[in-house]
PDB file of N, CA and C in Angstrom:
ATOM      1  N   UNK A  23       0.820  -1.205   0.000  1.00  0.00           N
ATOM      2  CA  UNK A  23       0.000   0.000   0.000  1.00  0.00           C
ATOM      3  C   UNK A  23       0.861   1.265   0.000  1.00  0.00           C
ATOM      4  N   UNK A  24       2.254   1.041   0.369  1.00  0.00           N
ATOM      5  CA  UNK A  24       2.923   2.090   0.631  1.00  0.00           C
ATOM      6  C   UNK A  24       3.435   2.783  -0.521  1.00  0.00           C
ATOM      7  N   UNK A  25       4.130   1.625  -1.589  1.00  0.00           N
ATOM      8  CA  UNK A  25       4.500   1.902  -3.154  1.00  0.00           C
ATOM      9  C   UNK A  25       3.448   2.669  -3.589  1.00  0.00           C
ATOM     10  N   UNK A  26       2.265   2.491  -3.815  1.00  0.00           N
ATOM     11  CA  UNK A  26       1.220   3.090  -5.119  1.00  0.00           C
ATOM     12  C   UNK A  26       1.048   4.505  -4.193  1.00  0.00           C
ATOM     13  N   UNK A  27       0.851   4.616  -2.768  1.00  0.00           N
ATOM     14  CA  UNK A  27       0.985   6.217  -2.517  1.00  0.00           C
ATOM     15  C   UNK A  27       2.333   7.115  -2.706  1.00  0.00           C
ATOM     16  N   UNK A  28       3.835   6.289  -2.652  1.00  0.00           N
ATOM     17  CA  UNK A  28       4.504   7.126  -3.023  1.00  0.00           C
ATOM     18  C   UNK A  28       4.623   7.504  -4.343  1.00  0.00           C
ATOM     19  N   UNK A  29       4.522   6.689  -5.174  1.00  0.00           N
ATOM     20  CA  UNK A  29       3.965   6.429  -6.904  1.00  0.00           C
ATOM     21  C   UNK A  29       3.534   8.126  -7.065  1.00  0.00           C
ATOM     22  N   UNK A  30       2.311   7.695  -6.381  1.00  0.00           N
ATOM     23  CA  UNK A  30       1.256   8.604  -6.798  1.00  0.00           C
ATOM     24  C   UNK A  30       1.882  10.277  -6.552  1.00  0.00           C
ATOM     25  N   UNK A  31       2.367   9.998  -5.304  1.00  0.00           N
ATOM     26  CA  UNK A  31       3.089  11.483  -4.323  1.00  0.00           C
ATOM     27  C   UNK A  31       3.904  12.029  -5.635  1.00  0.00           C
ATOM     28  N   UNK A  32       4.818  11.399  -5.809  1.00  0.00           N
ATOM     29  CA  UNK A  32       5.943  11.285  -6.625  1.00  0.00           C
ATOM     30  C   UNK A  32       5.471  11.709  -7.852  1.00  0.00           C
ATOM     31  N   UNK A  33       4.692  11.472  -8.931  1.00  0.00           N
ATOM     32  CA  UNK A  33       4.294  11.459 -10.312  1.00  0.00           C
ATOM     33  C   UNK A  33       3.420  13.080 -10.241  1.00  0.00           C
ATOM     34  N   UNK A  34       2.529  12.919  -9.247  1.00  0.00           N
ATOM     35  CA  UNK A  34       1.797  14.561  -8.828  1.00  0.00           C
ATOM     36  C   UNK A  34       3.141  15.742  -8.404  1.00  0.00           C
ATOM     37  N   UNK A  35       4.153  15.544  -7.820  1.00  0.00           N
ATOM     38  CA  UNK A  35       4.640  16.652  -7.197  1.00  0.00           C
ATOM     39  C   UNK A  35       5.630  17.028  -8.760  1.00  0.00           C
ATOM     40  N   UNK A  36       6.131  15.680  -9.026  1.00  0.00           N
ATOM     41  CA  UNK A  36       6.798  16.000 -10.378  1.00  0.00           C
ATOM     42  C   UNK A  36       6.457  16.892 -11.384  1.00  0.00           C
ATOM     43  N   UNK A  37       4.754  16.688 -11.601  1.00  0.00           N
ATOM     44  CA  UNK A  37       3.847  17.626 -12.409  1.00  0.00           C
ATOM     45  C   UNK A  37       3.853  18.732 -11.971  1.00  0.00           C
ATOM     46  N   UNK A  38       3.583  19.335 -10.354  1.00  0.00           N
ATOM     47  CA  UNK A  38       3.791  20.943 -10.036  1.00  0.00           C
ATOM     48  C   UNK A  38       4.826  21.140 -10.613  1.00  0.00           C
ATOM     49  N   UNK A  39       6.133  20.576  -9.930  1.00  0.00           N
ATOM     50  CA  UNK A  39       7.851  20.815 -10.248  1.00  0.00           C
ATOM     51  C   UNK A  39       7.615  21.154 -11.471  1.00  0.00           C
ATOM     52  N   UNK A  40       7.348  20.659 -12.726  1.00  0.00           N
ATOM     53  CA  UNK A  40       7.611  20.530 -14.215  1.00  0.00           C
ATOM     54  C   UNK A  40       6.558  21.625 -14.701  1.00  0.00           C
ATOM     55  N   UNK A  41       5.511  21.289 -13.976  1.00  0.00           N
ATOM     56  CA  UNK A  41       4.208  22.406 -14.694  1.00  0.00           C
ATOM     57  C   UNK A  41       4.551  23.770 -14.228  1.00  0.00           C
ATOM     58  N   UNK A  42       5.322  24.628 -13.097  1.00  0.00           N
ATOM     59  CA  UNK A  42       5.836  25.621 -12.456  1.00  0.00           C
ATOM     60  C   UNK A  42       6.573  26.269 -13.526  1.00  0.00           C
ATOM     61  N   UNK A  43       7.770  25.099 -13.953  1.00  0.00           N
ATOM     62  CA  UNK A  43       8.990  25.528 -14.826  1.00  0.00           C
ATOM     63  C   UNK A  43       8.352  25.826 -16.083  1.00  0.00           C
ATOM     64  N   UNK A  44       7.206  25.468 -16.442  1.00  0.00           N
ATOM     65  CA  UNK A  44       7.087  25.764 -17.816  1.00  0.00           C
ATOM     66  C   UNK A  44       6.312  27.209 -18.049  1.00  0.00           C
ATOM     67  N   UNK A  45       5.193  27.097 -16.765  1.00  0.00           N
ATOM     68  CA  UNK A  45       4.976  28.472 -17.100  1.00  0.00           C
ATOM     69  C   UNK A  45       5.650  29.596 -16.372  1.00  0.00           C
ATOM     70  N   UNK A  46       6.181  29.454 -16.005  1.00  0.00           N
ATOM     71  CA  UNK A  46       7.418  30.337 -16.005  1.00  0.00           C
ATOM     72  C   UNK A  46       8.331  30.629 -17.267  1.00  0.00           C
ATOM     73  N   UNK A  47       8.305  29.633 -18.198  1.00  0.00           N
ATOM     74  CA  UNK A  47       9.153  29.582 -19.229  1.00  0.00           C
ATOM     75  C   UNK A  47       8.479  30.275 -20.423  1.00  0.00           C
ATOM     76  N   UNK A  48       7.524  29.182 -19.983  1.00  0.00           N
ATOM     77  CA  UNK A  48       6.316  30.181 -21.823  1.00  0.00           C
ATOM     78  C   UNK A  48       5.419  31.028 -21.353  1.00  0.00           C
ATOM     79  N   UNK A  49       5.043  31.601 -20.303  1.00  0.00           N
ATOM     80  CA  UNK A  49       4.150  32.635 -20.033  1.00  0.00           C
ATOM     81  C   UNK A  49       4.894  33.537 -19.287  1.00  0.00           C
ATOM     82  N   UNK A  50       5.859  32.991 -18.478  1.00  0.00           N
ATOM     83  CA  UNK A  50       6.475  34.790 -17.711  1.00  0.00           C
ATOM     84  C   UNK A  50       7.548  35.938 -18.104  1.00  0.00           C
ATOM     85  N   UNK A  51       8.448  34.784 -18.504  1.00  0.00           N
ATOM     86  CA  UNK A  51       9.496  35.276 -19.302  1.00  0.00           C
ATOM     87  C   UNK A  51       9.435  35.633 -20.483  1.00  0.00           C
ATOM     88  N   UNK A  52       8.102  35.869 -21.454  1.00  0.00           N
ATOM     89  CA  UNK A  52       8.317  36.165 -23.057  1.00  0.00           C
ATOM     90  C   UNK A  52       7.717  37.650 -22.520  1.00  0.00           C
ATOM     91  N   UNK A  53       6.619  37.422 -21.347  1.00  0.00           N
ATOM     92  CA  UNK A  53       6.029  38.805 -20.717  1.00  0.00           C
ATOM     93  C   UNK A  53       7.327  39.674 -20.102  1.00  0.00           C
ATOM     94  N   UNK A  54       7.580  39.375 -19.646  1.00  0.00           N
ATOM     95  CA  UNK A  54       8.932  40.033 -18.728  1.00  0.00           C
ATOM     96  C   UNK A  54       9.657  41.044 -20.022  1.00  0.00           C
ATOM     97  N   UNK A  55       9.953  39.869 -20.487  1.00  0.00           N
ATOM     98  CA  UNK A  55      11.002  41.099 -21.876  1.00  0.00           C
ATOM     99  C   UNK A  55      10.376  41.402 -22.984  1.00  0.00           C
ATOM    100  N   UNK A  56       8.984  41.492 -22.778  1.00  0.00           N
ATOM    101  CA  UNK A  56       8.379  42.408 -23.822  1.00  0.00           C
ATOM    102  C   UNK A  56       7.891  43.849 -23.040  1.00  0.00           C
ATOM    103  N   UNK A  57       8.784  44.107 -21.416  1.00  0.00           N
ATOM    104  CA  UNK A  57       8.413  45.149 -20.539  1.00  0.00           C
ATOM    105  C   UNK A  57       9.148  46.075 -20.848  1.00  0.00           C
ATOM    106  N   UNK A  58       9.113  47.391 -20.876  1.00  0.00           N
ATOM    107  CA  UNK A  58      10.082  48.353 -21.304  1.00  0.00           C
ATOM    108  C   UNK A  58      11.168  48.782 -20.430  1.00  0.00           C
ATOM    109  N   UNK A  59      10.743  48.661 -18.991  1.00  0.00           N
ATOM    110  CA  UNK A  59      11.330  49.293 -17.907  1.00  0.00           C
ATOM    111  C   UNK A  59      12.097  48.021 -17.648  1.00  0.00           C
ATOM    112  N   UNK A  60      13.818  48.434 -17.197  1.00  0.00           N
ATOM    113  CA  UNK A  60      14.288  47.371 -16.674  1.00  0.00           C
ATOM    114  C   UNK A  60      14.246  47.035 -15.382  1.00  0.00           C
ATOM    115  N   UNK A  61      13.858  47.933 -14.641  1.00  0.00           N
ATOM    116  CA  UNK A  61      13.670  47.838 -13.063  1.00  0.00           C
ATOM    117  C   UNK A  61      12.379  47.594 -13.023  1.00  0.00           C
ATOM    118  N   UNK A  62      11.371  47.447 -13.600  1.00  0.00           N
ATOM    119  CA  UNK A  62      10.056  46.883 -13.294  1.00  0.00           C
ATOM    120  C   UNK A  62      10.691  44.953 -14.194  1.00  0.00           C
ATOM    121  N   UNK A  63      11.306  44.605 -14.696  1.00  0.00           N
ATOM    122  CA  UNK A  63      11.309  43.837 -15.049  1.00  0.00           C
ATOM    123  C   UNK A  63      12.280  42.509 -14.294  1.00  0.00           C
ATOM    124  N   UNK A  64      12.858  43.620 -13.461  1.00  0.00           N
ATOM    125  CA  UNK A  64      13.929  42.688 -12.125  1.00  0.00           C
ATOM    126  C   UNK A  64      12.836  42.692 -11.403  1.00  0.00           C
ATOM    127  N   UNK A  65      12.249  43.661 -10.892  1.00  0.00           N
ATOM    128  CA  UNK A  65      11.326  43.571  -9.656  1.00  0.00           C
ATOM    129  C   UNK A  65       9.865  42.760  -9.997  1.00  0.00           C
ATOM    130  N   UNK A  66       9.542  42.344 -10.973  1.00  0.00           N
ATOM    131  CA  UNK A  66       8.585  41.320 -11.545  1.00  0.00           C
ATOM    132  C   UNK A  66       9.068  39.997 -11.207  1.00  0.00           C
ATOM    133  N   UNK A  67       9.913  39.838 -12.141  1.00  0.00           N
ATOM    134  CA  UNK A  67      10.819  38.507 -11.812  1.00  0.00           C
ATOM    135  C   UNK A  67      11.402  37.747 -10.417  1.00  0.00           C
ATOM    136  N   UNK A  68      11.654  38.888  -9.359  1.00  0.00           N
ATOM    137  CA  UNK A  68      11.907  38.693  -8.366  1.00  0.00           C
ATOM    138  C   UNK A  68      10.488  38.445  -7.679  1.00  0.00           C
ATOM    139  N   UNK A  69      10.077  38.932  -7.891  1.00  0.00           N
ATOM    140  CA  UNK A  69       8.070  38.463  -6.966  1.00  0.00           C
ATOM    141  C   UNK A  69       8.024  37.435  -7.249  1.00  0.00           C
ATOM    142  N   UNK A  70       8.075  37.252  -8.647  1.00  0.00           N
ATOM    143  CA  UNK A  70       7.589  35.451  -8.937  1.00  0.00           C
ATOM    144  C   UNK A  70       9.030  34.665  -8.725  1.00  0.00           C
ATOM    145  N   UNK A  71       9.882  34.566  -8.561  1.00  0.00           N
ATOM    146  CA  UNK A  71      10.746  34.142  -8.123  1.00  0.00           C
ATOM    147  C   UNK A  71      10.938  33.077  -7.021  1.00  0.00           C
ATOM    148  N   UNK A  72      10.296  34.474  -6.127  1.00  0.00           N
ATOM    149  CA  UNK A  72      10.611  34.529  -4.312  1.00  0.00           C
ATOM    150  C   UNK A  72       9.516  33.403  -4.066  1.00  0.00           C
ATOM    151  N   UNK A  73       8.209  33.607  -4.936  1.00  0.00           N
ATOM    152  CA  UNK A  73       7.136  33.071  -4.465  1.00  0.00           C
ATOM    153  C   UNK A  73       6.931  31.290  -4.859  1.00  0.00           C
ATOM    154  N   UNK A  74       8.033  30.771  -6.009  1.00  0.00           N
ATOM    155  CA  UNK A  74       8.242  29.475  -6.567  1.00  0.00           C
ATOM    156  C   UNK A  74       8.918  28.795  -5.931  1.00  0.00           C
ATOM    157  N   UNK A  75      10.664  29.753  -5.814  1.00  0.00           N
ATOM    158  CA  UNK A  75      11.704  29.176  -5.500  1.00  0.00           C
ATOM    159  C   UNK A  75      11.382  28.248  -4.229  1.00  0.00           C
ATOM    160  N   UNK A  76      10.790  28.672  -3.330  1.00  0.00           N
ATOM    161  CA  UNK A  76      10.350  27.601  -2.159  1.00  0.00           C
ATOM    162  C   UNK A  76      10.312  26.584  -2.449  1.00  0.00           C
ATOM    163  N   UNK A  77       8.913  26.685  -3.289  1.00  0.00           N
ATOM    164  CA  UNK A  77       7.997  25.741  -4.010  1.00  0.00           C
ATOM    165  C   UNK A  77       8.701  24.381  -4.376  1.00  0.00           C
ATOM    166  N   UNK A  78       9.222  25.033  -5.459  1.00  0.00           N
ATOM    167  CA  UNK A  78      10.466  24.192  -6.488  1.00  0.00           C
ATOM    168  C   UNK A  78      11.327  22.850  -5.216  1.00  0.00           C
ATOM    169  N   UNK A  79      11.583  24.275  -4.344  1.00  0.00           N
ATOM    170  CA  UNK A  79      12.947  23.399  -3.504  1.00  0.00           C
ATOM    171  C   UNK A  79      12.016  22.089  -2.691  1.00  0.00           C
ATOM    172  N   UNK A  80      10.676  22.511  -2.243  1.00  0.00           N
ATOM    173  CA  UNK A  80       9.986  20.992  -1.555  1.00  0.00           C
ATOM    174  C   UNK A  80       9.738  20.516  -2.441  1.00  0.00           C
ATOM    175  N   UNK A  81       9.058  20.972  -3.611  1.00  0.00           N
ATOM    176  CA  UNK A  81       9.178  19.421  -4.815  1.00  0.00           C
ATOM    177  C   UNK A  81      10.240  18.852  -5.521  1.00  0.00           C
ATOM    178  N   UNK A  82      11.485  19.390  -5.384  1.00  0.00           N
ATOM    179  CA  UNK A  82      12.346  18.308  -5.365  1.00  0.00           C
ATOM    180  C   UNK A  82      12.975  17.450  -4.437  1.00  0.00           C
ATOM    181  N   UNK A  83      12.817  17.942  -3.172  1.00  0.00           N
ATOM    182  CA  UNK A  83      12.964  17.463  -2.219  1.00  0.00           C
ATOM    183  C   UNK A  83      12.003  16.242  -1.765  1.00  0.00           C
ATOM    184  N   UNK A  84      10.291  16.160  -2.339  1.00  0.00           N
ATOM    185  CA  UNK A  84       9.323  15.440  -2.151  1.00  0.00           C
ATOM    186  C   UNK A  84      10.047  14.476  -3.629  1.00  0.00           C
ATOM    187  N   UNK A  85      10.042  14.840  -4.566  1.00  0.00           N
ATOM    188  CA  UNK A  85      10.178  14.128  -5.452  1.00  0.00           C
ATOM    189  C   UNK A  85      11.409  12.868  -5.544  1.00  0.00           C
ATOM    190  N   UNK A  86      12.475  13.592  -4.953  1.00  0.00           N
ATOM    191  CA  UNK A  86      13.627  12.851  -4.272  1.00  0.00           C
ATOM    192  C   UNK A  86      13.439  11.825  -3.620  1.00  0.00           C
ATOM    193  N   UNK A  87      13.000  12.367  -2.312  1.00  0.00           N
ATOM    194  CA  UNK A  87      12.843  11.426  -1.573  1.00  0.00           C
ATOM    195  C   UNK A  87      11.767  10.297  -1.775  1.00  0.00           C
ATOM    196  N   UNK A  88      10.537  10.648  -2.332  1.00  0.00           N
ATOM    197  CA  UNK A  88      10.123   9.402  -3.052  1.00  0.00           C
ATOM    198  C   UNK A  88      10.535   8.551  -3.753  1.00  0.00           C
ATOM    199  N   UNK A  89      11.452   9.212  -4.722  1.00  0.00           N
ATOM    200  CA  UNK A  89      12.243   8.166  -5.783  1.00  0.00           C
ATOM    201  C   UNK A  89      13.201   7.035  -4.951  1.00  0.00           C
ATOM    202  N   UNK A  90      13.703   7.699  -4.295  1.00  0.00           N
ATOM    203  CA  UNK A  90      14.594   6.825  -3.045  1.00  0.00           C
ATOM    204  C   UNK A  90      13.709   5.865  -2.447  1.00  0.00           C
ATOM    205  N   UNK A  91      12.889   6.272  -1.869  1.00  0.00           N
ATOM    206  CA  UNK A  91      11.696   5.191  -1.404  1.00  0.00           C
ATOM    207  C   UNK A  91      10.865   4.395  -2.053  1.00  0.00           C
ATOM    208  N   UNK A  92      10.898   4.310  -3.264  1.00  0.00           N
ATOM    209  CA  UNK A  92      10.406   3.093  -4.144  1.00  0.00           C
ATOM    210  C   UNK A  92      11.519   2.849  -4.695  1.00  0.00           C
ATOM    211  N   UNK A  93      13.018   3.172  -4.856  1.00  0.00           N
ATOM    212  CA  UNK A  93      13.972   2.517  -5.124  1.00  0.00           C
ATOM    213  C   UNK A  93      14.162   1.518  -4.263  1.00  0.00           C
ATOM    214  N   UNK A  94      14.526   1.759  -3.406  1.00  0.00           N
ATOM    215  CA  UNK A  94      14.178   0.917  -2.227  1.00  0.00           C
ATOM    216  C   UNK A  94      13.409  -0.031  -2.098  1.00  0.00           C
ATOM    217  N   UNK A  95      12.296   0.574  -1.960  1.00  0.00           N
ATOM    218  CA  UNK A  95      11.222  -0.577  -2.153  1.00  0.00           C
ATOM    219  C   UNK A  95      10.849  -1.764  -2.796  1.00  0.00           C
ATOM    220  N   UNK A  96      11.891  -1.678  -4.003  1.00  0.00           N
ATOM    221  CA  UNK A  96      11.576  -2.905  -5.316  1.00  0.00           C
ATOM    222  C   UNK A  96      12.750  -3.041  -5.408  1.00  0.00           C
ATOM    223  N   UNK A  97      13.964  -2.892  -4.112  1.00  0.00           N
ATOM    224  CA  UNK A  97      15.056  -3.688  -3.899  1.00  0.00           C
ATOM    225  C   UNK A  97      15.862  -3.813  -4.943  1.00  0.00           C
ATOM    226  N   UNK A  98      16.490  -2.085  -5.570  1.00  0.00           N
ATOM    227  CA  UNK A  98      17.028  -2.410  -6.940  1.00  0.00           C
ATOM    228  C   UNK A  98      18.358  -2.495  -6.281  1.00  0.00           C
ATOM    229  N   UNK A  99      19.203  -2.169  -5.183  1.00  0.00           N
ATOM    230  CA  UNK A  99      20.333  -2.012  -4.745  1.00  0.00           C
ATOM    231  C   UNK A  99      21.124  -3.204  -5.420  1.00  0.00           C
ATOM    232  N   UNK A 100      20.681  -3.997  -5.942  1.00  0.00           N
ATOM    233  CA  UNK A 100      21.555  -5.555  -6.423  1.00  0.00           C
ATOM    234  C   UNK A 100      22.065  -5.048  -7.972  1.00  0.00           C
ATOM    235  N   UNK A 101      21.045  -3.675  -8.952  1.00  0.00           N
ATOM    236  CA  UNK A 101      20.790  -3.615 -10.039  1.00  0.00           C
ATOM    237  C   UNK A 101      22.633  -2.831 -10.176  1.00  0.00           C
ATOM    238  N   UNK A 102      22.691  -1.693  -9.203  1.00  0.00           N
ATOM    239  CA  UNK A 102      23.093  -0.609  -9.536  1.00  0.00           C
ATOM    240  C   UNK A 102      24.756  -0.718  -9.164  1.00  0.00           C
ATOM    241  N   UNK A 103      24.934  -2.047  -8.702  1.00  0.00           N
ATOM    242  CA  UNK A 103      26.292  -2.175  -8.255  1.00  0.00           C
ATOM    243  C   UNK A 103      26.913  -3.235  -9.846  1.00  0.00           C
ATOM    244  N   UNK A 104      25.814  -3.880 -10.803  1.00  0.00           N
ATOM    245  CA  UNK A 104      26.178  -4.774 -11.825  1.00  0.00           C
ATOM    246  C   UNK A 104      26.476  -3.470 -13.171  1.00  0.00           C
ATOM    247  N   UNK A 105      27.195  -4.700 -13.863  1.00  0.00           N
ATOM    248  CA  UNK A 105      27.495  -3.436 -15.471  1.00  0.00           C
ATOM    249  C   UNK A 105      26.099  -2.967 -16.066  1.00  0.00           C
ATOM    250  N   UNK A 106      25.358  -3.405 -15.568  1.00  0.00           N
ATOM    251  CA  UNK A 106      23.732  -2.968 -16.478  1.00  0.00           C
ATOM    252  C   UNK A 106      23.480  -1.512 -15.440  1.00  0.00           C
ATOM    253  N   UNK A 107      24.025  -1.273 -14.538  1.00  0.00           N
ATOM    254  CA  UNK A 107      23.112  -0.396 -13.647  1.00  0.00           C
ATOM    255  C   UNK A 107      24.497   0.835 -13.120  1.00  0.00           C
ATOM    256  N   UNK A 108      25.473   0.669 -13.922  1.00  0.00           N
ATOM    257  CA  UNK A 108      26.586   1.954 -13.840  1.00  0.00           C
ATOM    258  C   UNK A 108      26.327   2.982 -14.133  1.00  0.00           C
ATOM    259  N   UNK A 109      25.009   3.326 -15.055  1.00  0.00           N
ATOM    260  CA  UNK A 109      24.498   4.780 -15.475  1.00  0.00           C
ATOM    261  C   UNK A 109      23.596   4.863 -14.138  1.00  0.00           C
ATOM    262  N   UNK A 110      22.846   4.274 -14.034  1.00  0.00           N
ATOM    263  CA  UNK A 110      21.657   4.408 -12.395  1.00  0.00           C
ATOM    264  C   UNK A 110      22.717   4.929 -11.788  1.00  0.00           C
ATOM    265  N   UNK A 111      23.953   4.073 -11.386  1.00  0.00           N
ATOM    266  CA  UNK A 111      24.999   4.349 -10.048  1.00  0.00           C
ATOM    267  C   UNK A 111      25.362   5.854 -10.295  1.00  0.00           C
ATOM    268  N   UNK A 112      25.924   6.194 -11.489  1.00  0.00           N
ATOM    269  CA  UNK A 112      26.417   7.583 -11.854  1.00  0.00           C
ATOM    270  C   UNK A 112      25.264   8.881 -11.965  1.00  0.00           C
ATOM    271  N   UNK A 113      24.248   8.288 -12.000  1.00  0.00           N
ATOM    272  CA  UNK A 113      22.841   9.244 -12.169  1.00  0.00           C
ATOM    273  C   UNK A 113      22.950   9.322 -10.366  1.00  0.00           C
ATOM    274  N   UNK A 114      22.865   8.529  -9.613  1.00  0.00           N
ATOM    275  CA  UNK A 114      22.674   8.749  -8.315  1.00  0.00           C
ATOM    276  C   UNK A 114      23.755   9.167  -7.603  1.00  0.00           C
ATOM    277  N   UNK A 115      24.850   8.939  -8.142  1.00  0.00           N
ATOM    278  CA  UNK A 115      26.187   9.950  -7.695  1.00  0.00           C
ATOM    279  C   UNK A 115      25.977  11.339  -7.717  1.00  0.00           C
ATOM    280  N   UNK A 116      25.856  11.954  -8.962  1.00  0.00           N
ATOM    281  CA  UNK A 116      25.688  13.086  -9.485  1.00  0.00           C
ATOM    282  C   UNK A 116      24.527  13.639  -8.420  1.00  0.00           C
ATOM    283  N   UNK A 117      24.048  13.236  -7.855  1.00  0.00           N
ATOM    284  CA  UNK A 117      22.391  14.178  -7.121  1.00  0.00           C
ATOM    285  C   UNK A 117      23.219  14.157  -5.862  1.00  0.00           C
TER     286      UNK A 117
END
């Protein structure tokens, strides 16, 4: 019962994380520098910024730690030490 709620935790927080970055990407930033003023355009950016950056940092932090916990869970630790699982090992180095 524990897998399909972190599943679930995990796949939803990913979507804020990912859905955040995008509109930020295609809706704030094409607005931002179509602004004339450059100090209204730091001080825009910084509002929405201040008000994500949180955001961002617990959903990767939720997202993390879920991934760890159904790694875990389906007992890949045997995968990531064999030649098939040296990119997993180096993907999980790198974080």
């Amino acid at each position: 019962m524990l897998f399909p709620a972190l599943h679930i935790v995990h796949l939803l927080t990913a979507i804020l994380w990912i859905g955040g970055l995008g509109f930020i990407t295609v809706l704030i930033l094409p607005m931002i520098v179509k602004m004339p003023n450059p100090l209204e355009k730091v001080l825009l950016f910084q509002r929405i910024e201040h008000r994500f950056a949180p955001l961002a940092r617990i959903y990767t932090a939720v997202v993390g730690l879920s991934g760890f916990g159904m790694f875990f869970m389906m007992d890949l630790m045997d995968i990531v030490f064999k030649e098939e699982g040296r990119f997993l090992l180096l993907s999980l180095i790198h974080i």
